[in-house]
mmCIF file of C-alpha atoms in Angstrom:
data_model
loop_
_atom_site.group_PDB
_atom_site.id
_atom_site.type_symbol
_atom_site.label_atom_id
_atom_site.label_comp_id
_atom_site.label_asym_id
_atom_site.label_seq_id
_atom_site.Cartn_x
_atom_site.Cartn_y
_atom_site.Cartn_z
ATOM 1 C CA PHE A 184 18.244 14.451 -16.930
ATOM 2 C CA ARG A 185 21.726 15.153 -17.834
ATOM 3 C CA GLN A 186 21.465 18.701 -18.698
ATOM 4 C CA ILE A 187 19.425 19.650 -15.488
ATOM 5 C CA ASN A 188 21.006 17.540 -13.209
ATOM 6 C CA VAL A 189 24.448 17.230 -13.999
ATOM 7 C CA GLU A 190 25.391 20.211 -16.500
ATOM 8 C CA GLY A 191 22.884 22.786 -14.517
ATOM 9 C CA SER A 192 24.823 21.221 -11.212
ATOM 10 C CA GLN A 193 28.070 21.989 -12.584
ATOM 11 C CA ASN A 194 27.388 25.394 -13.375
ATOM 12 C CA VAL A 195 26.213 26.422 -9.993
ATOM 13 C CA ILE A 196 29.367 25.052 -8.161
ATOM 14 C CA ASP A 197 31.507 26.737 -10.491
ATOM 15 C CA SER A 198 29.084 29.988 -10.182
ATOM 16 C CA ALA A 199 29.790 29.453 -6.275
ATOM 17 C CA MET A 200 33.497 29.289 -6.384
ATOM 18 C CA LYS A 201 33.824 32.181 -8.579
ATOM 19 C CA ALA A 202 31.578 34.268 -6.268
ATOM 20 C CA GLY A 203 34.073 33.328 -3.206
ATOM 21 C CA ILE A 204 31.522 31.231 -1.769
ATOM 22 C CA ARG A 205 33.133 28.145 -0.118
ATOM 23 C CA ARG A 206 30.349 25.715 1.680
ATOM 24 C CA PHE A 207 28.243 24.010 -0.944
ATOM 25 C CA ILE A 208 25.583 21.656 0.134
ATOM 26 C CA PHE A 209 24.454 19.244 -2.415
ATOM 27 C CA THR A 210 21.477 17.031 -2.026
ATOM 28 C CA SER A 211 21.909 13.343 -3.628
ATOM 29 C CA THR A 212 20.027 10.306 -3.577
ATOM 30 C CA ALA A 213 19.742 6.889 -1.796
ATOM 31 C CA GLY A 214 19.229 5.387 -5.415
ATOM 32 C CA ILE A 215 22.515 6.034 -5.661
ATOM 33 C CA TYR A 216 23.441 2.724 -4.037
ATOM 34 C CA GLY A 217 20.984 0.291 -5.616
ATOM 35 C CA ASP A 218 19.108 -2.220 -3.878
ATOM 36 C CA SER A 219 20.246 -2.972 -0.452
ATOM 37 C CA GLU A 220 21.181 -6.541 0.093
ATOM 38 C CA ASP A 221 19.402 -8.906 2.438
ATOM 39 C CA GLY A 222 18.181 -6.019 4.543
ATOM 40 C CA MET A 223 21.683 -4.626 5.213
ATOM 41 C CA THR A 224 21.799 -0.635 5.455
ATOM 42 C CA GLN A 225 23.962 0.762 3.010
ATOM 43 C CA LYS A 226 26.763 2.795 4.191
ATOM 44 C CA GLU A 227 28.675 5.867 2.260
ATOM 45 C CA PHE A 228 31.765 3.454 1.527
ATOM 46 C CA ASP A 229 29.471 0.995 -0.263
ATOM 47 C CA LYS A 230 30.058 0.670 -4.006
ATOM 48 C CA PRO A 231 27.588 3.130 -6.053
ATOM 49 C CA LYS A 232 25.157 1.078 -8.366
ATOM 50 C CA PRO A 233 22.950 3.597 -9.564
ATOM 51 C CA SER A 234 19.079 2.434 -9.754
ATOM 52 C CA SER A 235 17.886 4.990 -12.599
ATOM 53 C CA PRO A 236 19.265 7.464 -14.830
ATOM 54 C CA TYR A 237 18.190 10.019 -12.473
ATOM 55 C CA ALA A 238 20.656 8.389 -9.862
ATOM 56 C CA LYS A 239 23.716 8.194 -12.307
ATOM 57 C CA THR A 240 23.404 12.029 -12.841
ATOM 58 C CA LYS A 241 23.547 12.651 -8.894
ATOM 59 C CA LEU A 242 26.527 10.203 -8.765
ATOM 60 C CA ASN A 243 28.348 12.134 -11.391
ATOM 61 C CA THR A 244 27.503 15.635 -9.745
ATOM 62 C CA GLU A 245 28.833 13.903 -6.498
ATOM 63 C CA ARG A 246 32.458 13.126 -8.246
ATOM 64 C CA TYR A 247 32.805 16.520 -9.642
ATOM 65 C CA LEU A 248 31.947 18.394 -6.345
ATOM 66 C CA GLN A 249 34.805 15.812 -4.606
ATOM 67 C CA THR A 250 37.141 17.169 -7.272
ATOM 68 C CA MET A 251 36.297 20.425 -6.305
ATOM 69 C CA ASN A 252 37.237 19.934 -2.749
ATOM 70 C CA LYS A 253 40.496 19.057 -3.662
ATOM 71 C CA LYS A 254 40.867 22.547 -5.146
ATOM 72 C CA GLY A 255 39.705 24.316 -1.709
ATOM 73 C CA PHE A 256 36.205 24.045 -2.108
ATOM 74 C CA GLU A 257 34.082 22.723 0.783
ATOM 75 C CA GLY A 258 31.513 20.732 -0.717
ATOM 76 C CA ILE A 259 28.983 19.002 1.305
ATOM 77 C CA ILE A 260 27.192 15.485 -0.044
ATOM 78 C CA LEU A 261 23.636 14.584 1.515
ATOM 79 C CA ARG A 262 22.315 11.333 0.378
ATOM 80 C CA PHE A 263 18.687 11.502 1.276
ATOM 81 C CA ALA A 264 16.404 8.342 1.861
ATOM 82 C CA ASN A 265 12.712 9.012 0.704
ATOM 83 C CA VAL A 266 11.619 12.480 1.856
ATOM 84 C CA TYR A 267 8.232 13.558 2.955
ATOM 85 C CA GLY A 268 6.337 16.201 4.631
ATOM 86 C CA PRO A 269 4.585 19.486 4.059
ATOM 87 C CA GLY A 270 5.471 21.201 0.744
ATOM 88 C CA GLY A 271 6.254 19.913 -2.596
ATOM 89 C CA ASP A 272 4.554 20.681 -6.192
ATOM 90 C CA THR A 273 2.852 18.975 -8.529
ATOM 91 C CA THR A 274 5.611 17.567 -10.410
ATOM 92 C CA TYR A 275 7.494 15.893 -7.235
ATOM 93 C CA ARG A 276 5.633 15.018 -4.194
ATOM 94 C CA SER A 277 6.511 12.246 -1.626
ATOM 95 C CA VAL A 278 4.651 8.837 -2.216
ATOM 96 C CA ILE A 279 3.465 9.649 1.531
ATOM 97 C CA ASN A 280 2.061 12.651 0.491
ATOM 98 C CA ILE A 281 0.066 11.415 -2.164
ATOM 99 C CA PHE A 282 -0.962 8.303 -0.691
ATOM 100 C CA VAL A 283 -2.593 10.553 2.264
ATOM 101 C CA GLU A 284 -4.270 13.152 -0.025
ATOM 102 C CA LYS A 285 -5.851 10.182 -2.249
ATOM 103 C CA MET A 286 -6.821 8.467 0.835
ATOM 104 C CA LEU A 287 -8.563 11.243 2.480
ATOM 105 C CA SER A 288 -10.333 12.417 -0.853
ATOM 106 C CA HIS A 289 -11.628 8.544 -1.431
ATOM 107 C CA GLN A 290 -9.564 8.174 -4.669
ATOM 108 C CA PRO A 291 -7.935 4.973 -5.853
ATOM 109 C CA ILE A 292 -4.432 4.212 -5.263
ATOM 110 C CA GLU A 293 -2.008 2.772 -7.809
ATOM 111 C CA ILE A 294 0.550 0.784 -6.627
ATOM 112 C CA HIS A 295 3.823 0.366 -8.969
ATOM 113 C CA GLY A 296 4.963 -3.291 -8.520
ATOM 114 C CA ASP A 297 3.776 -5.515 -6.130
ATOM 115 C CA GLY A 298 4.010 -3.446 -3.100
ATOM 116 C CA THR A 299 6.384 -5.409 -1.204
ATOM 117 C CA GLN A 300 9.616 -2.893 -2.254
ATOM 118 C CA THR A 301 10.869 -1.133 0.807
ATOM 119 C CA ARG A 302 11.753 2.573 1.503
ATOM 120 C CA ASP A 303 13.479 4.369 4.351
ATOM 121 C CA PHE A 304 11.416 7.641 4.949
ATOM 122 C CA ILE A 305 12.542 10.751 6.392
ATOM 123 C CA HIS A 306 10.746 13.844 7.330
ATOM 124 C CA VAL A 307 11.733 16.779 5.516
ATOM 125 C CA PHE A 308 11.826 18.812 9.025
ATOM 126 C CA ASP A 309 14.553 16.317 10.107
ATOM 127 C CA LEU A 310 16.307 17.266 6.802
ATOM 128 C CA VAL A 311 16.285 20.758 7.480
ATOM 129 C CA ASP A 312 17.509 20.322 11.073
ATOM 130 C CA LEU A 313 20.948 18.769 9.639
ATOM 131 C CA ALA A 314 21.330 21.476 7.009
ATOM 132 C CA ALA A 315 21.163 23.975 9.381
ATOM 133 C CA ARG A 316 23.898 22.258 11.677
ATOM 134 C CA LEU A 317 26.313 22.261 8.204
ATOM 135 C CA ILE A 318 26.329 25.871 8.145
ATOM 136 C CA ASP A 319 29.314 26.366 10.475
ATOM 137 C CA CYS A 320 30.565 22.659 11.207
ATOM 138 C CA GLU A 321 34.487 21.745 10.783
ATOM 139 C CA PHE A 322 35.839 18.504 9.201
ATOM 140 C CA ASP A 323 37.582 16.850 6.185
ATOM 141 C CA PHE A 324 36.108 18.162 3.126
ATOM 142 C CA ILE A 325 38.505 15.945 1.095
ATOM 143 C CA GLU A 326 38.369 12.738 3.074
ATOM 144 C CA SER A 327 34.931 12.779 4.437
ATOM 145 C CA PRO A 328 32.409 14.726 2.573
ATOM 146 C CA ILE A 329 29.337 12.354 1.670
ATOM 147 C CA PHE A 330 26.687 11.802 4.700
ATOM 148 C CA ASN A 331 23.348 9.033 4.476
ATOM 149 C CA VAL A 332 20.496 11.076 5.621
ATOM 150 C CA SER A 333 17.733 8.874 6.757
ATOM 151 C CA THR A 334 16.068 6.629 9.773
ATOM 152 C CA GLY A 335 17.461 3.744 9.282
ATOM 153 C CA ILE A 336 13.920 2.277 9.399
ATOM 154 C CA GLY A 337 12.447 0.378 6.102
ATOM 155 C CA ILE A 338 8.789 -0.407 5.457
ATOM 156 C CA SER A 339 7.154 -1.942 2.113
ATOM 157 C CA ILE A 340 4.983 0.171 0.247
ATOM 158 C CA ILE A 341 1.943 -2.388 1.103
ATOM 159 C CA ASP A 342 2.541 -1.832 5.069
ATOM 160 C CA LEU A 343 2.888 2.139 4.472
ATOM 161 C CA ILE A 344 -0.638 2.133 3.044
ATOM 162 C CA THR A 345 -1.907 0.084 5.820
ATOM 163 C CA GLN A 346 -0.228 2.341 8.308
ATOM 164 C CA ILE A 347 -2.012 5.633 6.830
ATOM 165 C CA SER A 348 -5.234 3.683 6.599
ATOM 166 C CA LEU A 349 -5.101 2.718 10.412
ATOM 167 C CA ILE A 350 -4.073 6.543 10.817
ATOM 168 C CA THR A 351 -6.837 8.130 8.402
ATOM 169 C CA LYS A 352 -9.338 5.373 9.379
ATOM 170 C CA ILE A 353 -10.355 4.877 5.806
ATOM 171 C CA GLU A 354 -9.961 1.274 3.764
ATOM 172 C CA PRO A 355 -7.899 2.400 0.672
ATOM 173 C CA ASN A 356 -8.943 1.556 -2.845
ATOM 174 C CA LEU A 357 -6.013 -0.180 -4.086
ATOM 175 C CA SER A 358 -4.769 -1.482 -8.000
ATOM 176 C CA TYR A 359 -1.653 -2.547 -8.872
ATOM 177 C CA ASN A 360 0.444 -1.566 -12.145
ATOM 178 C CA LYS A 361 3.260 -4.229 -12.135
ATOM 179 C CA LYS A 362 4.432 -2.944 -15.460
ATOM 180 C CA ILE A 363 6.163 0.216 -14.161
ATOM 181 C CA PHE A 364 9.337 0.421 -13.107
ATOM 182 C CA CYS A 365 9.528 1.250 -9.216
ATOM 183 C CA GLY A 366 13.118 1.682 -8.813
ATOM 184 C CA GLN A 367 15.006 -0.325 -5.990
ATOM 185 C CA ASN A 368 13.397 -3.003 -4.490
ATOM 186 C CA SER A 369 15.149 -2.415 -0.995
ATOM 187 C CA SER A 370 16.443 0.734 0.349
ATOM 188 C CA LEU A 371 17.961 1.199 3.591
ATOM 189 C CA LEU A 372 20.446 3.696 4.372
ATOM 190 C CA ASP A 373 22.836 3.880 7.752
ATOM 191 C CA SER A 374 23.239 7.470 9.139
ATOM 192 C CA ASP A 375 25.498 6.779 11.915
ATOM 193 C CA LYS A 376 28.170 9.008 10.225
ATOM 194 C CA ALA A 377 25.883 11.866 10.221
ATOM 195 C CA ARG A 378 24.461 11.165 13.571
ATOM 196 C CA SER A 379 27.761 10.795 15.268
ATOM 197 C CA SER A 380 29.383 13.893 13.214
ATOM 198 C CA PHE A 381 27.106 16.328 13.683
ATOM 199 C CA THR A 382 25.131 15.388 16.978
ATOM 200 C CA TRP A 383 22.099 14.770 14.872
ATOM 201 C CA LYS A 384 19.351 12.098 14.822
ATOM 202 C CA PRO A 385 15.931 12.311 13.149
ATOM 203 C CA THR A 386 13.295 13.275 15.568
ATOM 204 C CA ILE A 387 9.783 12.777 13.622
ATOM 205 C CA THR A 388 8.564 9.342 13.504
ATOM 206 C CA LEU A 389 6.791 7.696 10.485
ATOM 207 C CA THR A 390 3.598 7.703 12.556
ATOM 208 C CA GLU A 391 4.015 11.446 13.958
ATOM 209 C CA GLY A 392 4.657 12.737 10.386
ATOM 210 C CA ILE A 393 1.835 10.722 8.422
ATOM 211 C CA GLN A 394 -0.500 11.906 11.553
ATOM 212 C CA SER A 395 0.693 15.600 10.900
ATOM 213 C CA LEU A 396 0.124 15.393 6.800
ATOM 214 C CA THR A 397 -3.631 13.945 7.540
ATOM 215 C CA GLU A 398 -4.393 17.072 9.742
ATOM 216 C CA ASP A 399 -2.712 19.385 7.306
ATOM 217 C CA PHE A 400 -4.898 17.974 4.325
ATOM 218 C CA GLU A 401 -8.256 17.961 6.313
ATOM 219 C CA LYS A 402 -7.485 21.744 7.105
ATOM 220 C CA ILE A 403 -7.227 22.109 3.375
#
């Protein structure tokens, strides 16, 4: 993780500065916050409590980028909620993509943990929309470079599967593996800062996103 996520990211940032590229958008993660307490949304100024080695590497890169901002760089940090939608490869796919594909092919679905852990899911198209707005925006890169990107709506894994089942009209074949680490028990981001700063908001509901994915997989 460190060699790729930290050293690799620093190399890219350094190369961008040397090449005269001033604006840099870094994709970080909600895992930096750790668990959301009592269902409260997590804000950009909350103290980081990384939930995994992966999240720790993202936080290290965030701090490096903010140091570069003090030298005149324009680095923006986007802390993504759980991303889903078309695309992705076999090494990294959203749990929603995996569940939809398995359900449509009538394969068993393994739930890590007890399924009560909650996540905040956002469609990749909404992320692209925000990234496009950041190309020419103006704000203080030293004081305010971090933005949560999310819907602010949480759902448990078991409720997510129920929703997919209702859309696909297929009864899931579930099994549980409580020995596997499933990261945060609760993740719920407050994205008001991004919404107010860039006149942006997510437009694709979870139901719409799942329905679209279902149609894509059925075509395949």
